[in-house]
Amino acid sequence: MSWSKHPSRSIARRSLLLLGSAAILSSLSGCLRPMLAEGGTSDTLRGQIALPAISDRLSRAMSVRLEKRLGEPVATPLYRLEVSRNFERRGLLVTQDNDITRIQLRGTAEWRLFRRGELEPVDKGVVSSEGGYDQTASLFASRTTERDVERRLAEDMAERIARRLLARADRYIQTG
């Protein structure tokens, strides 16, 4: 057996790799912080964003989720969030009689964050989410399912917006 293939040498290599990995990870531990930690930059953003006006059931679903993640806005928040959304429907499965049996919904939300009193956004972005449902012979059941999928997409898009805002909170606080 050659020395390079000796079991004790393999163990020594593994030990050195493990020690090197531990040293690298310990040096990076100060750089990594939970996004939602108390006292962090995302915590200072909590309650400082005025949410979009509620105009229908889907904007209500988005607003409830955004408030849950970003906090209830204070009396005079530092920022204002605007969101415009769009839903597209597409038939995926078609029977031989040309009846559509599976519907795909794609929701897109364009968002802009404004500092109080300013016309140019501090940040902006687009999020999207997809879902689908089976269309049944019952119009009531199909419509109920469609509304449920739309609500879930609206909530998912709100969650994605909130995550982006919280992840970028240090940008807003430093420039504010």
PDB file of C-alpha atoms in Angstrom:
ATOM      1  CA  MET A   1       0.000   0.000   0.000  1.00  0.00           C
ATOM      2  CA  SER A   2       1.443   3.359  -0.973  1.00  0.00           C
ATOM      3  CA  TRP A   3       1.793   6.142   1.591  1.00  0.00           C
ATOM      4  CA  SER A   4      -0.736   8.424  -0.269  1.00  0.00           C
ATOM      5  CA  LYS A   5      -3.435   5.789   0.082  1.00  0.00           C
ATOM      6  CA  HIS A   6      -2.682   4.991   3.711  1.00  0.00           C
ATOM      7  CA  PRO A   7      -5.796   5.309   5.976  1.00  0.00           C
ATOM      8  CA  SER A   8      -4.059   7.558   8.529  1.00  0.00           C
ATOM      9  CA  ARG A   9      -3.104  10.032   5.787  1.00  0.00           C
ATOM     10  CA  SER A  10      -6.728  10.161   4.589  1.00  0.00           C
ATOM     11  CA  ILE A  11      -7.897  10.903   8.125  1.00  0.00           C
ATOM     12  CA  ALA A  12      -5.284  13.648   8.457  1.00  0.00           C
ATOM     13  CA  ARG A  13      -6.492  15.258   5.200  1.00  0.00           C
ATOM     14  CA  ARG A  14     -10.090  15.167   6.352  1.00  0.00           C
ATOM     15  CA  SER A  15      -9.147  16.670   9.703  1.00  0.00           C
ATOM     16  CA  LEU A  16      -7.265  19.517   8.013  1.00  0.00           C
ATOM     17  CA  LEU A  17     -10.208  20.191   5.679  1.00  0.00           C
ATOM     18  CA  LEU A  18     -12.582  20.201   8.622  1.00  0.00           C
ATOM     19  CA  LEU A  19     -10.393  22.592  10.613  1.00  0.00           C
ATOM     20  CA  GLY A  20      -9.988  24.888   7.595  1.00  0.00           C
ATOM     21  CA  SER A  21     -13.744  24.930   6.994  1.00  0.00           C
ATOM     22  CA  ALA A  22     -14.402  25.683  10.646  1.00  0.00           C
ATOM     23  CA  ALA A  23     -11.933  28.587  10.564  1.00  0.00           C
ATOM     24  CA  ILE A  24     -13.577  30.076   7.477  1.00  0.00           C
ATOM     25  CA  LEU A  25     -17.071  29.703   8.912  1.00  0.00           C
ATOM     26  CA  SER A  26     -16.090  31.241  12.243  1.00  0.00           C
ATOM     27  CA  SER A  27     -14.566  34.248  10.485  1.00  0.00           C
ATOM     28  CA  LEU A  28     -17.807  34.737   8.509  1.00  0.00           C
ATOM     29  CA  SER A  29     -20.109  34.338  11.500  1.00  0.00           C
ATOM     30  CA  GLY A  30     -20.029  38.057  12.274  1.00  0.00           C
ATOM     31  CA  CYS A  31     -21.111  38.869   8.702  1.00  0.00           C
ATOM     32  CA  LEU A  32     -24.250  36.802   8.731  1.00  0.00           C
ATOM     33  CA  ARG A  33     -27.275  38.103  10.645  1.00  0.00           C
ATOM     34  CA  PRO A  34     -30.901  37.029  10.504  1.00  0.00           C
ATOM     35  CA  MET A  35     -32.920  39.433   8.354  1.00  0.00           C
ATOM     36  CA  LEU A  36     -35.668  39.839  10.946  1.00  0.00           C
ATOM     37  CA  ALA A  37     -33.499  40.002  14.064  1.00  0.00           C
ATOM     38  CA  GLU A  38     -34.557  42.472  16.762  1.00  0.00           C
ATOM     39  CA  GLY A  39     -32.646  45.722  16.509  1.00  0.00           C
ATOM     40  CA  GLY A  40     -31.584  45.060  12.924  1.00  0.00           C
ATOM     41  CA  THR A  41     -32.093  47.429  10.019  1.00  0.00           C
ATOM     42  CA  SER A  42     -35.253  45.629   8.922  1.00  0.00           C
ATOM     43  CA  ASP A  43     -36.642  46.137  12.437  1.00  0.00           C
ATOM     44  CA  THR A  44     -36.224  49.922  12.093  1.00  0.00           C
ATOM     45  CA  LEU A  45     -38.313  49.767   8.909  1.00  0.00           C
ATOM     46  CA  ARG A  46     -41.224  48.095  10.729  1.00  0.00           C
ATOM     47  CA  GLY A  47     -44.300  50.352  10.757  1.00  0.00           C
ATOM     48  CA  GLN A  48     -42.580  53.000   8.624  1.00  0.00           C
ATOM     49  CA  ILE A  49     -44.268  52.103   5.312  1.00  0.00           C
ATOM     50  CA  ALA A  50     -47.734  53.388   4.358  1.00  0.00           C
ATOM     51  CA  LEU A  51     -49.464  50.539   2.555  1.00  0.00           C
ATOM     52  CA  PRO A  52     -51.443  50.813  -0.698  1.00  0.00           C
ATOM     53  CA  ALA A  53     -55.114  51.777  -0.514  1.00  0.00           C
ATOM     54  CA  ILE A  54     -57.597  48.902  -0.459  1.00  0.00           C
ATOM     55  CA  SER A  55     -59.836  48.976  -3.521  1.00  0.00           C
ATOM     56  CA  ASP A  56     -61.004  45.359  -3.894  1.00  0.00           C
ATOM     57  CA  ARG A  57     -60.714  41.915  -2.327  1.00  0.00           C
ATOM     58  CA  LEU A  58     -57.294  41.184  -3.851  1.00  0.00           C
ATOM     59  CA  SER A  59     -55.779  44.473  -2.710  1.00  0.00           C
ATOM     60  CA  ARG A  60     -57.236  43.650   0.713  1.00  0.00           C
ATOM     61  CA  ALA A  61     -55.476  40.262   0.694  1.00  0.00           C
ATOM     62  CA  MET A  62     -52.196  41.925  -0.303  1.00  0.00           C
ATOM     63  CA  SER A  63     -52.564  44.681   2.276  1.00  0.00           C
ATOM     64  CA  VAL A  64     -53.275  42.250   5.124  1.00  0.00           C
ATOM     65  CA  ARG A  65     -50.179  40.197   4.263  1.00  0.00           C
ATOM     66  CA  LEU A  66     -47.987  43.292   3.844  1.00  0.00           C
ATOM     67  CA  GLU A  67     -49.160  44.669   7.205  1.00  0.00           C
ATOM     68  CA  LYS A  68     -48.437  41.343   8.860  1.00  0.00           C
ATOM     69  CA  ARG A  69     -44.863  41.360   7.527  1.00  0.00           C
ATOM     70  CA  LEU A  70     -44.042  45.098   7.579  1.00  0.00           C
ATOM     71  CA  GLY A  71     -46.049  46.168  10.608  1.00  0.00           C
ATOM     72  CA  GLU A  72     -49.036  48.455  10.987  1.00  0.00           C
ATOM     73  CA  PRO A  73     -48.052  51.912   9.675  1.00  0.00           C
ATOM     74  CA  VAL A  74     -47.468  54.630  12.267  1.00  0.00           C
ATOM     75  CA  ALA A  75     -49.332  57.973  12.028  1.00  0.00           C
ATOM     76  CA  THR A  76     -46.706  59.572   9.760  1.00  0.00           C
ATOM     77  CA  PRO A  77     -44.662  56.808   8.111  1.00  0.00           C
ATOM     78  CA  LEU A  78     -41.358  57.623   6.410  1.00  0.00           C
ATOM     79  CA  TYR A  79     -42.218  55.684   3.239  1.00  0.00           C
ATOM     80  CA  ARG A  80     -45.178  54.983   0.973  1.00  0.00           C
ATOM     81  CA  LEU A  81     -45.628  51.778  -1.011  1.00  0.00           C
ATOM     82  CA  GLU A  82     -47.506  51.671  -4.323  1.00  0.00           C
ATOM     83  CA  VAL A  83     -48.440  48.372  -5.943  1.00  0.00           C
ATOM     84  CA  SER A  84     -50.119  47.700  -9.288  1.00  0.00           C
ATOM     85  CA  ARG A  85     -51.021  44.131 -10.106  1.00  0.00           C
ATOM     86  CA  ASN A  86     -52.221  42.157 -13.075  1.00  0.00           C
ATOM     87  CA  PHE A  87     -53.574  38.617 -13.501  1.00  0.00           C
ATOM     88  CA  GLU A  88     -53.407  36.621 -16.724  1.00  0.00           C
ATOM     89  CA  ARG A  89     -55.461  33.475 -17.355  1.00  0.00           C
ATOM     90  CA  ARG A  90     -54.495  30.774 -19.794  1.00  0.00           C
ATOM     91  CA  GLY A  91     -56.131  27.469 -20.630  1.00  0.00           C
ATOM     92  CA  LEU A  92     -53.697  24.595 -20.386  1.00  0.00           C
ATOM     93  CA  LEU A  93     -55.684  21.416 -20.994  1.00  0.00           C
ATOM     94  CA  VAL A  94     -58.313  21.162 -23.700  1.00  0.00           C
ATOM     95  CA  THR A  95     -60.632  18.212 -24.311  1.00  0.00           C
ATOM     96  CA  GLN A  96     -61.532  16.881 -27.762  1.00  0.00           C
ATOM     97  CA  ASP A  97     -64.717  18.983 -27.552  1.00  0.00           C
ATOM     98  CA  ASN A  98     -62.566  22.140 -27.109  1.00  0.00           C
ATOM     99  CA  ASP A  99     -63.542  22.501 -23.452  1.00  0.00           C
ATOM    100  CA  ILE A 100     -60.804  23.931 -21.252  1.00  0.00           C
ATOM    101  CA  THR A 101     -60.262  21.801 -18.133  1.00  0.00           C
ATOM    102  CA  ARG A 102     -57.157  23.334 -16.551  1.00  0.00           C
ATOM    103  CA  ILE A 103     -56.569  27.059 -16.056  1.00  0.00           C
ATOM    104  CA  GLN A 104     -53.218  28.637 -15.232  1.00  0.00           C
ATOM    105  CA  LEU A 105     -53.154  32.001 -13.461  1.00  0.00           C
ATOM    106  CA  ARG A 106     -50.087  34.223 -13.448  1.00  0.00           C
ATOM    107  CA  GLY A 107     -50.051  37.243 -11.174  1.00  0.00           C
ATOM    108  CA  THR A 108     -47.592  40.088 -11.587  1.00  0.00           C
ATOM    109  CA  ALA A 109     -47.180  42.995  -9.183  1.00  0.00           C
ATOM    110  CA  GLU A 110     -45.077  46.059  -9.899  1.00  0.00           C
ATOM    111  CA  TRP A 111     -44.136  47.909  -6.702  1.00  0.00           C
ATOM    112  CA  ARG A 112     -42.514  51.246  -5.935  1.00  0.00           C
ATOM    113  CA  LEU A 113     -41.335  52.578  -2.570  1.00  0.00           C
ATOM    114  CA  PHE A 114     -41.338  56.372  -2.105  1.00  0.00           C
ATOM    115  CA  ARG A 115     -39.789  58.404   0.694  1.00  0.00           C
ATOM    116  CA  ARG A 116     -42.316  60.788   2.253  1.00  0.00           C
ATOM    117  CA  GLY A 117     -42.623  63.967   0.165  1.00  0.00           C
ATOM    118  CA  GLU A 118     -40.524  62.704  -2.774  1.00  0.00           C
ATOM    119  CA  LEU A 119     -41.709  61.966  -6.313  1.00  0.00           C
ATOM    120  CA  GLU A 120     -38.947  59.566  -7.368  1.00  0.00           C
ATOM    121  CA  PRO A 121     -39.041  56.052  -5.906  1.00  0.00           C
ATOM    122  CA  VAL A 122     -36.306  54.953  -3.520  1.00  0.00           C
ATOM    123  CA  ASP A 123     -36.700  51.402  -4.796  1.00  0.00           C
ATOM    124  CA  LYS A 124     -38.893  49.482  -7.204  1.00  0.00           C
ATOM    125  CA  GLY A 125     -39.339  46.004  -8.541  1.00  0.00           C
ATOM    126  CA  VAL A 126     -41.609  43.384 -10.046  1.00  0.00           C
ATOM    127  CA  VAL A 127     -42.693  40.118  -8.452  1.00  0.00           C
ATOM    128  CA  SER A 128     -44.765  37.318  -9.903  1.00  0.00           C
ATOM    129  CA  SER A 129     -46.478  34.153  -8.813  1.00  0.00           C
ATOM    130  CA  GLU A 130     -48.262  31.332 -10.617  1.00  0.00           C
ATOM    131  CA  GLY A 131     -51.014  28.921  -9.767  1.00  0.00           C
ATOM    132  CA  GLY A 132     -53.668  26.844 -11.429  1.00  0.00           C
ATOM    133  CA  TYR A 133     -56.929  25.054 -10.946  1.00  0.00           C
ATOM    134  CA  ASP A 134     -59.154  22.484 -12.614  1.00  0.00           C
ATOM    135  CA  GLN A 135     -62.339  23.754 -14.133  1.00  0.00           C
ATOM    136  CA  THR A 136     -65.367  21.629 -13.260  1.00  0.00           C
ATOM    137  CA  ALA A 137     -68.864  21.288 -14.662  1.00  0.00           C
ATOM    138  CA  SER A 138     -70.093  23.440 -11.777  1.00  0.00           C
ATOM    139  CA  LEU A 139     -69.695  27.134 -12.583  1.00  0.00           C
ATOM    140  CA  PHE A 140     -69.969  27.996  -8.879  1.00  0.00           C
ATOM    141  CA  ALA A 141     -67.188  25.559  -7.899  1.00  0.00           C
ATOM    142  CA  SER A 142     -64.910  26.783 -10.706  1.00  0.00           C
ATOM    143  CA  ARG A 143     -65.443  30.434  -9.820  1.00  0.00           C
ATOM    144  CA  THR A 144     -64.883  29.769  -6.096  1.00  0.00           C
ATOM    145  CA  THR A 145     -61.653  27.915  -6.866  1.00  0.00           C
ATOM    146  CA  GLU A 146     -60.488  30.693  -9.185  1.00  0.00           C
ATOM    147  CA  ARG A 147     -61.083  33.333  -6.497  1.00  0.00           C
ATOM    148  CA  ASP A 148     -59.166  31.243  -3.964  1.00  0.00           C
ATOM    149  CA  VAL A 149     -56.188  30.870  -6.329  1.00  0.00           C
ATOM    150  CA  GLU A 150     -56.233  34.628  -7.044  1.00  0.00           C
ATOM    151  CA  ARG A 151     -56.212  35.354  -3.295  1.00  0.00           C
ATOM    152  CA  ARG A 152     -53.303  32.979  -2.701  1.00  0.00           C
ATOM    153  CA  LEU A 153     -51.341  34.560  -5.564  1.00  0.00           C
ATOM    154  CA  ALA A 154     -52.002  38.056  -4.176  1.00  0.00           C
ATOM    155  CA  GLU A 155     -50.781  36.952  -0.734  1.00  0.00           C
ATOM    156  CA  ASP A 156     -47.701  35.303  -2.226  1.00  0.00           C
ATOM    157  CA  MET A 157     -46.820  38.420  -4.220  1.00  0.00           C
ATOM    158  CA  ALA A 158     -47.250  40.554  -1.078  1.00  0.00           C
ATOM    159  CA  GLU A 159     -44.925  38.186   0.784  1.00  0.00           C
ATOM    160  CA  ARG A 160     -42.326  38.491  -1.985  1.00  0.00           C
ATOM    161  CA  ILE A 161     -42.563  42.294  -1.907  1.00  0.00           C
ATOM    162  CA  ALA A 162     -42.188  42.350   1.882  1.00  0.00           C
ATOM    163  CA  ARG A 163     -39.139  40.078   1.756  1.00  0.00           C
ATOM    164  CA  ARG A 164     -37.437  42.296  -0.810  1.00  0.00           C
ATOM    165  CA  LEU A 165     -38.177  45.422   1.204  1.00  0.00           C
ATOM    166  CA  LEU A 166     -36.884  43.870   4.416  1.00  0.00           C
ATOM    167  CA  ALA A 167     -33.796  42.455   2.699  1.00  0.00           C
ATOM    168  CA  ARG A 168     -32.961  45.899   1.313  1.00  0.00           C
ATOM    169  CA  ALA A 169     -33.836  47.840   4.481  1.00  0.00           C
ATOM    170  CA  ASP A 170     -30.228  48.902   5.071  1.00  0.00           C
ATOM    171  CA  ARG A 171     -30.305  50.800   1.741  1.00  0.00           C
ATOM    172  CA  TYR A 172     -33.294  52.871   2.788  1.00  0.00           C
ATOM    173  CA  ILE A 173     -32.081  53.598   6.312  1.00  0.00           C
ATOM    174  CA  GLN A 174     -28.578  54.654   5.164  1.00  0.00           C
ATOM    175  CA  THR A 175     -29.875  56.963   2.450  1.00  0.00           C
ATOM    176  CA  GLY A 176     -32.667  58.337   4.645  1.00  0.00           C
TER     177      GLY A 176
END
